[in-house]
Coordinates of C-alpha atoms in Angstrom, one line a residue:
Chain A
X2 CA 138.5 279.2 184.0
X3 CA 140.3 282.5 184.1
X4 CA 143.8 281.1 184.0
X5 CA 143.2 279.2 180.8
X6 CA 142.7 282.5 178.8
X7 CA 145.8 284.1 180.4
X8 CA 148.9 284.2 178.3
X9 CA 151.4 281.6 179.7
X10 CA 154.9 282.9 180.1
X11 CA 157.8 280.8 179.3
X12 CA 158.9 278.6 182.2
X13 CA 162.6 279.0 181.8
X14 CA 162.6 282.8 182.3
X15 CA 160.1 282.8 185.0
X16 CA 160.2 280.5 188.0
X17 CA 157.0 279.3 189.4
X18 CA 155.4 282.2 191.2
X19 CA 155.4 281.7 195.0
X20 CA 158.1 279.1 194.6
X21 CA 158.7 278.7 198.3
X22 CA 155.0 278.3 199.0
X23 CA 154.6 275.8 196.2
X24 CA 157.6 273.8 197.4
X25 CA 156.5 273.9 201.0
X26 CA 153.0 272.8 200.3
X27 CA 154.2 270.1 198.0
X28 CA 156.6 268.7 200.6
X29 CA 154.0 268.9 203.3
X30 CA 151.4 267.2 201.2
X31 CA 153.6 264.4 200.0
X32 CA 154.8 264.0 203.6
X33 CA 151.4 263.7 205.1
X34 CA 149.7 261.7 202.3
X35 CA 152.5 259.5 201.2
X36 CA 155.6 259.4 203.3
X37 CA 154.0 259.4 206.7
X38 CA 151.7 256.3 206.1
X39 CA 154.6 254.6 204.4
X40 CA 156.9 255.2 207.3
X41 CA 154.2 253.9 209.7
X42 CA 153.8 250.8 207.6
X43 CA 157.6 250.2 207.5
X44 CA 158.0 250.8 211.2
X45 CA 155.0 249.0 212.5
X46 CA 156.1 245.3 212.0
X47 CA 159.2 245.8 214.2
X48 CA 157.2 247.3 217.0
X49 CA 156.8 243.9 218.7
X50 CA 160.4 243.0 218.1
X51 CA 161.8 240.8 215.4
X52 CA 159.4 238.0 216.3
X53 CA 156.5 239.0 214.2
X54 CA 158.5 239.4 211.0
X55 CA 160.4 236.2 211.5
X56 CA 157.1 234.3 212.1
X57 CA 155.7 235.9 209.0
X58 CA 158.7 234.8 207.0
X59 CA 158.1 231.2 208.0
X60 CA 154.4 231.2 206.9
X61 CA 153.9 228.9 204.0
X62 CA 150.4 230.2 203.5
X63 CA 151.8 233.7 203.0
X64 CA 154.2 232.6 200.4
X65 CA 151.4 230.8 198.6
X66 CA 149.3 234.0 198.7
X67 CA 152.2 236.1 197.5
X68 CA 152.8 233.6 194.6
X69 CA 149.1 233.8 193.6
X70 CA 149.2 237.6 193.7
X71 CA 152.5 237.9 191.7
X72 CA 151.8 235.2 189.1
X73 CA 148.2 236.4 188.4
X74 CA 149.3 240.1 188.3
X75 CA 152.1 239.2 185.9
X76 CA 149.9 237.1 183.6
X77 CA 147.2 239.8 183.5
X78 CA 149.7 242.6 182.8
X79 CA 151.3 240.4 180.1
X80 CA 147.9 239.8 178.3
X81 CA 147.1 243.5 178.6
X82 CA 150.2 244.5 176.7
X83 CA 149.1 243.3 173.2
X84 CA 145.4 244.1 173.9
X85 CA 146.3 247.6 175.2
X86 CA 148.7 248.3 172.3
X87 CA 146.0 247.4 169.8
X88 CA 143.4 249.5 171.6
X89 CA 145.7 252.5 171.8
X90 CA 146.6 252.1 168.1
X91 CA 142.9 252.1 167.1
X92 CA 142.2 255.0 169.4
X93 CA 145.0 257.2 168.1
X94 CA 145.2 256.3 164.5
X95 CA 141.8 255.2 163.4
X96 CA 139.0 257.7 163.0
X97 CA 136.3 255.5 164.5
X98 CA 132.8 256.9 165.1
X99 CA 132.2 257.0 168.9
X100 CA 136.0 257.2 169.5
X101 CA 135.4 259.6 172.4
X102 CA 133.1 257.2 174.1
X103 CA 135.7 254.4 173.8
X104 CA 138.3 256.8 175.1
X105 CA 136.2 257.6 178.2
X106 CA 135.4 253.9 178.7
X107 CA 139.0 253.1 179.0
X108 CA 139.4 255.3 182.1
X109 CA 136.3 253.7 183.7
X110 CA 138.2 251.0 185.6
X111 CA 140.1 253.9 187.4
X112 CA 136.8 255.4 188.5
X113 CA 134.5 252.5 189.5
X114 CA 134.7 251.3 193.1
X115 CA 136.7 248.1 192.9
X116 CA 134.1 246.1 194.9
X117 CA 131.6 247.0 192.2
X118 CA 133.9 245.7 189.6
X119 CA 134.4 242.5 191.5
X120 CA 130.7 241.9 192.1
X121 CA 129.9 242.6 188.5
X122 CA 132.6 240.3 187.2
X123 CA 131.6 237.5 189.6
X124 CA 128.0 237.8 188.5
X125 CA 129.0 237.8 184.8
X126 CA 131.3 234.8 185.1
X127 CA 129.4 233.0 187.9
X128 CA 127.7 229.7 187.1
X129 CA 124.5 231.4 186.1
X130 CA 126.1 234.5 184.5
X131 CA 125.9 235.6 180.9
X132 CA 129.4 234.5 180.2
X133 CA 129.8 231.9 183.0
X134 CA 126.9 229.7 181.9
X135 CA 128.0 229.1 178.3
X136 CA 131.6 228.8 179.4
X137 CA 130.6 226.2 182.0
X138 CA 129.0 224.2 179.2
X139 CA 132.4 224.1 177.5
X140 CA 133.9 222.9 180.8
X141 CA 135.7 226.2 181.4
X142 CA 135.3 227.9 184.8
X143 CA 136.6 231.4 185.2
X144 CA 135.0 232.5 188.4
X145 CA 136.4 231.2 191.7
X146 CA 139.7 230.1 190.1
X147 CA 143.0 231.8 189.4
X148 CA 141.6 232.6 185.9
X149 CA 139.0 234.8 187.6
X150 CA 141.7 236.7 189.4
X151 CA 143.5 237.2 186.1
X152 CA 140.3 238.5 184.5
X153 CA 139.7 241.0 187.3
X154 CA 143.3 242.2 187.2
X155 CA 143.1 242.6 183.4
X156 CA 140.1 244.8 183.9
X157 CA 141.8 247.1 186.4
X158 CA 145.2 247.0 184.6
X159 CA 144.2 247.8 181.1
X160 CA 144.0 251.6 181.4
X161 CA 147.6 251.7 182.7
X162 CA 148.9 250.3 179.4
X163 CA 146.7 252.5 177.2
X164 CA 147.4 255.7 179.1
X165 CA 151.1 255.1 179.2
X166 CA 151.4 254.3 175.5
X167 CA 148.9 256.8 174.1
X168 CA 150.9 260.1 174.5
X169 CA 154.0 258.5 172.9
X170 CA 152.0 257.1 170.0
X171 CA 150.3 260.5 169.5
X172 CA 153.7 262.2 169.5
X173 CA 155.0 259.8 166.9
X174 CA 154.7 261.4 163.4
X175 CA 152.7 259.3 161.0
X176 CA 155.3 260.4 158.4
X177 CA 157.7 258.0 159.9
X178 CA 155.4 255.1 159.1
X179 CA 154.7 256.6 155.6
X180 CA 158.4 256.9 155.0
X181 CA 159.0 253.3 156.0
X182 CA 156.3 252.3 153.6
X183 CA 157.8 254.4 150.8
X184 CA 161.2 252.7 151.5
X185 CA 159.5 249.4 150.7
X186 CA 158.7 248.1 154.2
X187 CA 155.7 245.9 154.5
X188 CA 153.1 247.0 157.0
X189 CA 154.3 244.2 159.3
X190 CA 157.8 245.4 159.0
X191 CA 156.7 249.0 159.7
X192 CA 154.9 247.9 162.9
X193 CA 157.6 245.6 164.0
X194 CA 160.7 247.7 163.2
X195 CA 159.4 251.3 163.4
X196 CA 156.4 251.7 165.6
X197 CA 156.8 249.1 168.3
X198 CA 160.4 249.9 169.2
X199 CA 159.4 253.6 169.8
X200 CA 156.5 252.4 172.0
X201 CA 158.6 249.9 173.9
X202 CA 159.7 252.1 176.9
X203 CA 156.2 253.4 177.4
X204 CA 154.8 249.9 177.1
X205 CA 157.3 248.6 179.7
X206 CA 156.2 251.3 182.2
X207 CA 152.6 250.7 181.5
X208 CA 153.2 247.0 182.2
X209 CA 155.0 247.8 185.4
X210 CA 152.2 250.0 186.7
X211 CA 149.6 247.4 185.8
X212 CA 151.6 244.7 187.4
X213 CA 152.2 246.7 190.6
X214 CA 148.5 247.6 190.8
X215 CA 147.6 243.9 190.3
X216 CA 149.8 242.8 193.3
X217 CA 148.0 245.2 195.6
X218 CA 144.4 244.9 194.2
X219 CA 141.9 243.7 196.7
X220 CA 138.3 244.8 196.1
X221 CA 137.8 243.6 192.6
X222 CA 139.5 240.3 193.2
X223 CA 138.0 238.9 196.4
X224 CA 134.6 238.6 194.9
X225 CA 135.7 236.4 192.0
X226 CA 138.8 234.7 193.4
X227 CA 137.3 231.9 195.5
X228 CA 139.7 232.9 198.3
X229 CA 140.8 229.4 199.0
X230 CA 144.0 229.3 201.1
X231 CA 147.0 228.1 199.1
X232 CA 145.1 228.2 195.8
X233 CA 143.2 231.3 195.2
X234 CA 144.0 233.4 198.2
X235 CA 145.7 236.7 197.3
X236 CA 148.2 238.4 199.6
X237 CA 146.1 241.5 200.3
X238 CA 143.3 239.2 201.5
X239 CA 145.7 237.6 203.9
X240 CA 146.4 241.0 205.3
X241 CA 142.7 241.4 206.1
X242 CA 142.6 237.9 207.6
X243 CA 145.4 238.8 209.9
X244 CA 143.6 242.0 210.9
X245 CA 140.5 240.0 211.7
X246 CA 142.6 238.0 214.0
X247 CA 143.6 241.3 215.6
X248 CA 147.1 240.3 214.6
X249 CA 148.4 243.8 213.7
X250 CA 152.0 242.7 213.6
X251 CA 151.3 239.8 211.2
X252 CA 149.2 242.0 209.0
X253 CA 151.8 244.7 208.7
X254 CA 154.5 242.2 208.2
X255 CA 152.7 240.9 205.0
X256 CA 152.0 244.5 204.0
X257 CA 155.6 245.3 204.4
X258 CA 156.7 242.4 202.3
X259 CA 154.2 243.4 199.6
X260 CA 155.5 246.9 199.7
X261 CA 159.1 245.9 199.3
X262 CA 158.2 243.5 196.6
X263 CA 156.2 246.1 194.7
X264 CA 159.0 248.6 195.0
X265 CA 161.5 246.2 193.7
X266 CA 159.2 245.5 190.8
X267 CA 158.8 249.2 190.0
X268 CA 162.6 249.7 190.3
X269 CA 163.2 246.7 188.0
X270 CA 160.8 248.1 185.5
X271 CA 162.4 251.5 185.7
X272 CA 165.8 250.0 185.1
X273 CA 164.5 247.9 182.2
X274 CA 162.8 250.9 180.8
X275 CA 166.0 253.0 180.9
X276 CA 168.0 250.2 179.3
X277 CA 165.4 249.8 176.6
X278 CA 165.4 253.5 175.9
X279 CA 169.2 253.7 175.9
X280 CA 169.3 250.7 173.5
X281 CA 166.9 252.5 171.2
X282 CA 169.0 255.6 171.2
X283 CA 172.3 253.8 170.5
X284 CA 170.5 251.8 167.9
X285 CA 169.4 254.9 166.1
X286 CA 172.8 256.5 166.2
Chain B
X28 CA 150.6 281.2 186.0
X29 CA 151.0 285.0 186.6
X30 CA 151.1 286.1 190.2
X31 CA 147.9 288.1 189.9
X32 CA 145.9 285.0 188.8
X33 CA 147.3 283.1 191.7
X34 CA 146.3 285.7 194.3
X35 CA 142.9 286.0 192.7
X36 CA 142.6 282.2 192.9
X37 CA 143.7 282.1 196.5
X38 CA 141.4 285.0 197.4
X39 CA 138.5 283.0 195.9
X40 CA 139.6 279.9 197.7
X41 CA 139.7 281.7 201.0
X42 CA 136.3 283.2 200.3
X43 CA 134.8 279.8 199.4
X44 CA 136.6 278.1 202.3
X45 CA 135.4 280.8 204.8
X46 CA 131.8 280.5 203.6
X47 CA 132.0 276.7 203.9
X48 CA 133.3 276.9 207.4
X49 CA 130.6 279.5 208.4
X50 CA 128.0 277.3 206.8
X51 CA 129.0 274.1 208.5
X52 CA 129.3 276.0 211.8
X53 CA 125.7 277.2 211.6
X54 CA 124.7 273.7 210.5
X55 CA 126.4 272.1 213.5
X56 CA 124.9 274.6 215.9
X57 CA 121.5 274.0 214.4
X58 CA 121.6 270.3 214.8
X59 CA 123.1 270.3 218.3
X60 CA 120.4 272.6 219.4
X61 CA 117.7 270.3 218.1
X62 CA 119.2 266.9 219.1
X63 CA 119.7 266.9 222.8
X64 CA 121.4 263.5 222.8
X65 CA 122.9 261.4 220.1
X66 CA 123.8 257.8 220.7
X67 CA 126.0 255.8 218.3
X68 CA 125.3 252.1 218.1
X69 CA 128.2 250.5 216.2
X70 CA 126.7 247.3 214.9
X71 CA 127.4 244.4 212.5
X72 CA 126.1 244.0 209.0
X73 CA 122.8 242.1 209.0
X74 CA 121.2 244.3 211.7
X75 CA 120.9 247.4 209.6
X76 CA 117.1 247.2 209.1
X77 CA 116.5 245.8 212.5
X78 CA 118.2 248.7 214.4
X79 CA 116.7 251.3 212.1
X80 CA 113.3 250.3 213.4
X81 CA 114.3 249.8 217.0
X82 CA 116.1 253.2 217.1
X83 CA 113.0 254.9 215.8
X84 CA 110.8 253.2 218.4
X85 CA 113.3 254.1 221.2
X86 CA 113.4 257.8 220.2
X87 CA 109.6 257.9 220.1
X88 CA 109.4 256.3 223.6
X89 CA 111.8 258.7 225.0
X90 CA 110.0 261.7 223.6
X91 CA 106.7 260.4 225.0
X92 CA 107.9 259.4 228.4
X93 CA 110.4 262.2 229.3
X94 CA 110.1 264.7 226.5
X95 CA 113.8 264.4 225.8
X96 CA 114.9 264.0 222.2
X97 CA 117.3 261.2 221.5
X98 CA 118.7 260.3 218.1
X99 CA 120.4 256.9 217.7
X100 CA 122.7 256.6 214.8
X101 CA 123.9 253.2 213.6
X102 CA 127.1 252.3 211.9
X103 CA 127.2 248.9 210.1
X104 CA 130.0 246.7 208.9
X105 CA 131.7 243.3 209.5
X106 CA 131.7 242.5 213.2
X107 CA 135.5 242.3 213.5
X108 CA 136.0 245.5 211.4
X109 CA 133.5 247.3 213.6
X110 CA 135.2 246.2 216.8
X111 CA 138.5 247.4 215.4
X112 CA 137.1 250.8 214.5
X113 CA 135.8 251.2 218.0
X114 CA 139.2 250.1 219.3
X115 CA 140.8 252.8 217.2
X116 CA 138.5 255.5 218.4
X117 CA 135.1 255.4 216.7
X118 CA 132.9 257.2 219.2
X119 CA 130.5 254.3 219.9
X120 CA 128.3 254.5 223.0
X121 CA 126.9 251.0 222.4
X122 CA 128.2 248.1 220.4
X123 CA 126.1 245.3 219.1
X124 CA 128.3 242.7 217.4
X125 CA 128.2 239.3 215.9
X126 CA 130.3 237.5 218.5
X127 CA 131.2 238.0 222.2
X128 CA 134.8 237.7 221.3
X129 CA 134.7 241.0 219.4
X130 CA 133.4 242.8 222.5
X131 CA 136.0 240.9 224.6
X132 CA 138.7 242.6 222.5
X133 CA 137.2 246.0 223.5
X134 CA 137.1 244.9 227.1
X135 CA 140.8 244.1 226.9
X136 CA 141.5 247.6 225.7
X137 CA 139.6 249.0 228.7
X138 CA 136.8 250.5 226.6
X139 CA 134.1 248.1 227.9
X140 CA 133.9 246.8 231.5
X141 CA 135.5 243.4 231.9
X142 CA 132.3 241.9 233.3
X143 CA 130.2 243.2 230.4
X144 CA 128.5 239.9 229.6
X145 CA 127.0 239.6 233.0
X146 CA 125.5 243.1 233.1
X147 CA 122.5 242.3 231.0
X148 CA 120.1 239.3 230.8
X149 CA 120.9 236.3 228.7
X150 CA 124.6 236.8 228.5
X151 CA 123.9 240.3 227.2
X152 CA 122.1 238.9 224.2
X153 CA 118.7 240.4 223.7
X154 CA 117.8 238.2 220.7
X155 CA 119.4 235.1 219.3
X156 CA 119.5 233.2 216.1
X157 CA 120.8 229.9 214.9
X158 CA 122.5 228.4 212.0
X159 CA 120.4 226.7 209.3
X160 CA 120.7 225.6 205.6
X161 CA 119.2 227.4 202.7
X162 CA 118.6 225.1 199.7
X163 CA 117.1 225.5 196.3
X164 CA 113.4 225.0 196.0
X165 CA 112.3 221.4 196.3
X166 CA 115.7 220.5 197.8
X167 CA 117.0 218.7 194.7
X168 CA 120.1 217.4 196.5
X169 CA 118.1 216.0 199.4
X170 CA 119.9 217.9 202.1
X171 CA 118.5 217.2 205.6
X172 CA 121.4 217.3 208.0
X173 CA 125.1 218.0 208.3
X174 CA 126.0 214.6 206.9
X175 CA 124.3 215.4 203.6
X176 CA 126.7 218.3 203.0
X177 CA 129.6 216.1 202.3
X178 CA 127.8 213.7 199.9
X179 CA 129.0 213.3 196.3
X180 CA 129.2 216.6 194.4
X181 CA 127.2 218.8 196.8
X182 CA 128.6 222.3 196.8
X183 CA 128.4 224.2 200.0
X184 CA 128.5 228.0 200.3
X185 CA 129.8 229.5 203.5
X186 CA 132.0 232.5 204.1
X187 CA 135.6 232.5 205.4
X188 CA 135.7 232.1 209.2
X189 CA 138.9 234.1 209.1
X190 CA 137.2 237.2 207.8
X191 CA 133.6 236.7 208.8
X192 CA 132.2 236.5 212.3
X193 CA 129.1 234.8 210.8
X194 CA 131.2 232.1 209.2
X195 CA 132.6 231.2 212.6
X196 CA 129.1 230.4 213.9
X197 CA 128.7 228.2 210.8
X198 CA 131.9 226.4 211.4
X199 CA 131.2 225.9 215.1
X200 CA 127.7 224.6 214.4
X201 CA 129.3 221.9 212.2
X202 CA 132.0 221.2 214.8
X203 CA 129.5 220.9 217.6
X204 CA 127.2 218.6 215.6
X205 CA 130.1 216.3 214.7
X206 CA 131.2 216.2 218.4
X207 CA 127.7 215.3 219.5
X208 CA 127.5 212.3 217.2
X209 CA 127.8 208.9 218.8
X210 CA 131.5 208.2 219.1
X211 CA 132.2 211.8 218.2
X212 CA 135.7 213.0 219.1
X213 CA 137.9 216.0 218.3
X214 CA 139.5 213.9 215.6
X215 CA 136.2 212.9 214.0
X216 CA 135.0 216.5 214.1
X217 CA 138.2 217.7 212.5
X218 CA 137.8 215.0 209.8
X219 CA 134.3 216.1 209.2
X220 CA 135.2 219.8 208.8
X221 CA 138.0 219.0 206.5
X222 CA 135.7 217.0 204.3
X223 CA 133.1 219.8 204.6
X224 CA 135.5 222.5 203.4
X225 CA 136.4 220.4 200.4
X226 CA 132.9 220.9 199.3
X227 CA 133.2 224.7 199.6
X228 CA 134.2 226.2 196.2
X229 CA 134.4 229.8 197.4
X230 CA 135.2 231.4 200.7
X231 CA 133.5 234.7 200.5
X232 CA 134.9 237.4 202.8
X233 CA 131.6 238.2 204.5
X234 CA 128.2 236.6 205.3
X235 CA 126.2 238.8 203.0
X236 CA 128.7 238.1 200.2
X237 CA 128.1 234.4 200.6
X238 CA 124.3 234.9 200.6
X239 CA 124.7 236.8 197.3
X240 CA 126.9 234.1 195.8
X241 CA 124.2 231.5 196.6
X242 CA 121.1 233.6 195.9
X243 CA 122.1 235.9 193.0
X244 CA 124.8 234.0 191.3
X245 CA 123.3 230.6 191.6
X246 CA 126.5 229.2 193.1
X247 CA 126.3 225.9 195.1
X248 CA 123.6 223.6 196.4
X249 CA 123.3 224.8 200.0
X250 CA 124.1 227.9 201.9
X251 CA 125.0 227.7 205.6
X252 CA 123.6 230.8 207.1
X253 CA 122.2 232.6 210.1
X254 CA 118.5 231.8 210.4
X255 CA 117.6 235.5 210.1
X256 CA 119.6 235.8 206.9
X257 CA 117.9 232.6 205.5
X258 CA 114.5 233.8 206.4
X259 CA 115.2 237.2 205.0
X260 CA 116.4 235.7 201.7
X261 CA 113.3 233.5 201.4
X262 CA 110.9 236.2 202.3
X263 CA 112.5 239.0 200.2
X264 CA 113.3 236.9 197.2
X265 CA 110.4 234.7 197.0
X266 CA 109.5 231.5 198.9
X267 CA 109.2 229.8 195.6
X268 CA 113.0 229.8 195.1
X269 CA 114.4 228.5 198.4
X270 CA 113.6 226.1 201.2
X271 CA 115.0 226.4 204.7
X272 CA 116.3 223.2 206.2
X273 CA 116.8 222.9 210.0
X274 CA 119.6 220.4 210.9
X275 CA 119.2 218.0 213.7
X276 CA 121.6 220.0 215.9
X277 CA 122.9 223.5 215.5
X278 CA 124.4 226.3 217.5
X279 CA 122.7 229.0 219.6
X280 CA 124.0 232.1 217.9
X281 CA 124.3 234.9 220.4
X282 CA 125.1 238.3 219.0
X283 CA 125.7 240.3 222.2
X284 CA 125.3 244.0 223.0
X285 CA 127.4 246.1 225.4
X286 CA 127.8 249.6 226.8
X287 CA 131.1 251.2 225.7
X288 CA 131.7 252.6 229.2
X289 CA 134.7 254.6 228.3
X290 CA 133.1 256.5 225.4
X291 CA 129.7 256.9 227.0
X292 CA 131.1 258.5 230.2
X293 CA 133.1 260.8 228.0
X294 CA 130.0 261.8 226.0
X295 CA 127.9 261.9 229.2
X296 CA 125.5 259.4 227.7
X297 CA 125.9 256.5 230.1
X298 CA 122.4 256.6 231.6
X299 CA 120.6 257.0 228.3
X300 CA 122.8 254.3 226.6
X301 CA 121.9 252.0 229.5
X302 CA 118.2 252.8 228.9
X303 CA 118.6 251.9 225.3
X304 CA 120.2 248.6 226.1
X305 CA 117.4 247.7 228.5
X306 CA 114.9 248.8 225.9
X307 CA 116.2 246.0 223.7
X308 CA 114.7 243.5 226.2
X309 CA 111.2 245.1 226.3
X310 CA 108.3 243.3 224.5
X311 CA 108.2 246.1 222.0
X312 CA 111.8 245.7 220.8
X313 CA 111.5 242.0 221.1
X314 CA 108.6 242.1 218.7
X315 CA 110.5 244.2 216.2
X316 CA 113.4 241.7 216.4
X317 CA 111.1 238.8 215.7
X318 CA 109.8 240.8 212.7
X319 CA 113.3 240.9 211.4
X320 CA 113.7 237.2 212.0
X321 CA 115.8 237.3 215.1
X322 CA 114.6 234.9 217.9
X323 CA 113.2 236.9 220.9
X324 CA 114.5 235.9 224.3
X325 CA 111.3 237.2 226.0
X326 CA 109.3 234.0 226.4
X327 CA 105.9 235.7 225.9
X328 CA 107.0 237.4 222.7
X329 CA 108.7 234.2 221.6
X330 CA 105.5 232.2 222.1
X331 CA 103.5 234.7 219.9
X332 CA 106.0 234.2 217.1
X333 CA 106.5 230.5 217.6
X334 CA 105.0 229.6 214.2
X335 CA 107.7 231.6 212.3
X336 CA 110.6 229.9 214.0
X337 CA 110.9 226.1 213.7
X338 CA 111.9 224.2 216.7
X339 CA 115.6 223.5 216.8
X340 CA 118.0 221.7 219.1
X341 CA 121.0 223.8 219.9
X342 CA 124.2 223.9 222.0
X343 CA 125.9 227.1 223.0
X344 CA 129.5 228.4 222.7
X345 CA 130.0 228.0 226.5
X346 CA 129.7 224.3 226.0
X347 CA 132.7 224.4 223.7
X348 CA 134.7 226.4 226.3
X349 CA 133.7 229.9 225.5
X350 CA 134.8 232.3 222.8
X351 CA 138.3 233.0 224.0
X352 CA 139.2 229.3 224.0
X353 CA 137.3 228.6 220.7
X354 CA 139.0 231.5 219.0
X355 CA 142.4 230.4 220.0
X356 CA 141.9 226.8 219.2
X357 CA 140.1 227.1 215.8
X358 CA 140.6 230.4 214.2
X359 CA 144.0 231.8 215.4
X360 CA 146.9 231.6 213.0
X361 CA 147.9 227.9 212.8
X362 CA 144.6 226.8 214.5
X363 CA 142.4 224.0 213.4
X364 CA 140.9 225.9 210.5
X365 CA 144.3 226.7 209.1
X366 CA 145.4 223.1 209.6
X367 CA 142.4 222.0 207.5
X368 CA 143.6 224.0 204.6
X369 CA 147.3 223.3 205.1
X370 CA 146.7 219.6 204.8
X371 CA 145.0 219.6 201.4
X372 CA 146.6 222.8 200.2

């Protein structure tokens, strides 16, 4: 590309060329793609008066579905934290052969259609699947239970952790670890006291993103979940159920509650992240 | 980025965009000149292969009889989702859906005439099907009728009636059977269904998904399915793997068709769309339907295919009060299906 070879001028002395145009198109784009649908989503449940929302708020099945969604998303994100950290560490610090392939593989869950993921996982963990069959002999069933949902959400959530932590770890000078070693810290102490604290804020945001994605995930989950009301039914499926009933108000009510819940989660994570970061800085000073 | 790069980029973008527009414009003009008329048949999932063949036959007939060229395009998806997309503006001239209720919703919106079901023979259903059981070869769990589905550790695969039109037929077949038993009442039917769904480990979202769970993933002992799906599964995947079991009583599954009056008159396609709908009842189309495992309504064609379709005793939805009543009673929020799950949830 031509622009790659052009010398880049410093940003502070030179504002973005065509600033107005850039700002205008950014606002227009965000407005059309993000804000407008969100506004429609927020306004729709009230269109038929307060009734729809109050009915939705009394629906035990909806609360069961929300609980399934939140609990499984939380567990999956939690399991992904150590796994993701280990993976990122290996990716950044260990010169593995085929590292680039692993690197590309990590982004794959972003790219594959979620339904394909779901069908593949269901086949793999199903009663006749490569993993499902031996596991069934051990009396463990993953597919068609909440465990299946967690597996699917781990798959779609992992890249969020890795890609959040990776740049921070890459920016962390290895000298710090070497210095810790020279000062007599064991490798465990180095990891525990030097590396992990610096990665904590990034890990928290990765966790938050994976969690929020997990709450809203539909395609990869419905094929492996079992979809039993009150047990393995996720909230996004209930939205589809309401739509099938041509109950638009009910569907948007659930969607609205999901939206608010996810926003609260993200806000909570952002706050936690700030607090952790501030704690780190004050700890250093 | 320096300004000159930006303008160079935007110049290039304009050029590319302009070329693309010009290209698509010529493309559009080209196709519209060739295709005199295009019909869109918005249909439900398991009819993909069926309508591909029917559409081709219809186009050829039109060319031979009147010399006019007609292209019929088909869109496939879940019946309810398809109805919704037409409701929201998909330019369907014809709909062919899994349940009358989905077309009723379009009638409510004024897209289809209110009396649509009386405008074509057989309740506007050119071909029918029924609900049967697909079991593993040799029928290891000895499943012969609805009672056998709730025995011991039998696992039943059926999709979720909330998200799948096909699953509603399955559910109603079971309900109707239970009602028709000696001493059968609403309460006994409800008890039977509650027991039945305790034997269902997975509620797939769609009928094809349930077929896949049973056929590909080896889940469950019996699949409750449309007869055409069951026949397709056995013929495509090997008769050595599955047996079809016909229960003592089942439901007459009537997937109806209708003209989308509002759209067709906007497109100026009303006459040709009507021709298409009537073509579905001709022996030629009926024969194609039988080839795709749908039961022909034309008695002559049905007789010639009698060997492929086992005799089955059926009741219809009208005997349960019609779709509007059934929908409200069983599948609406808080209806009987929800109650089944609330109780043991």
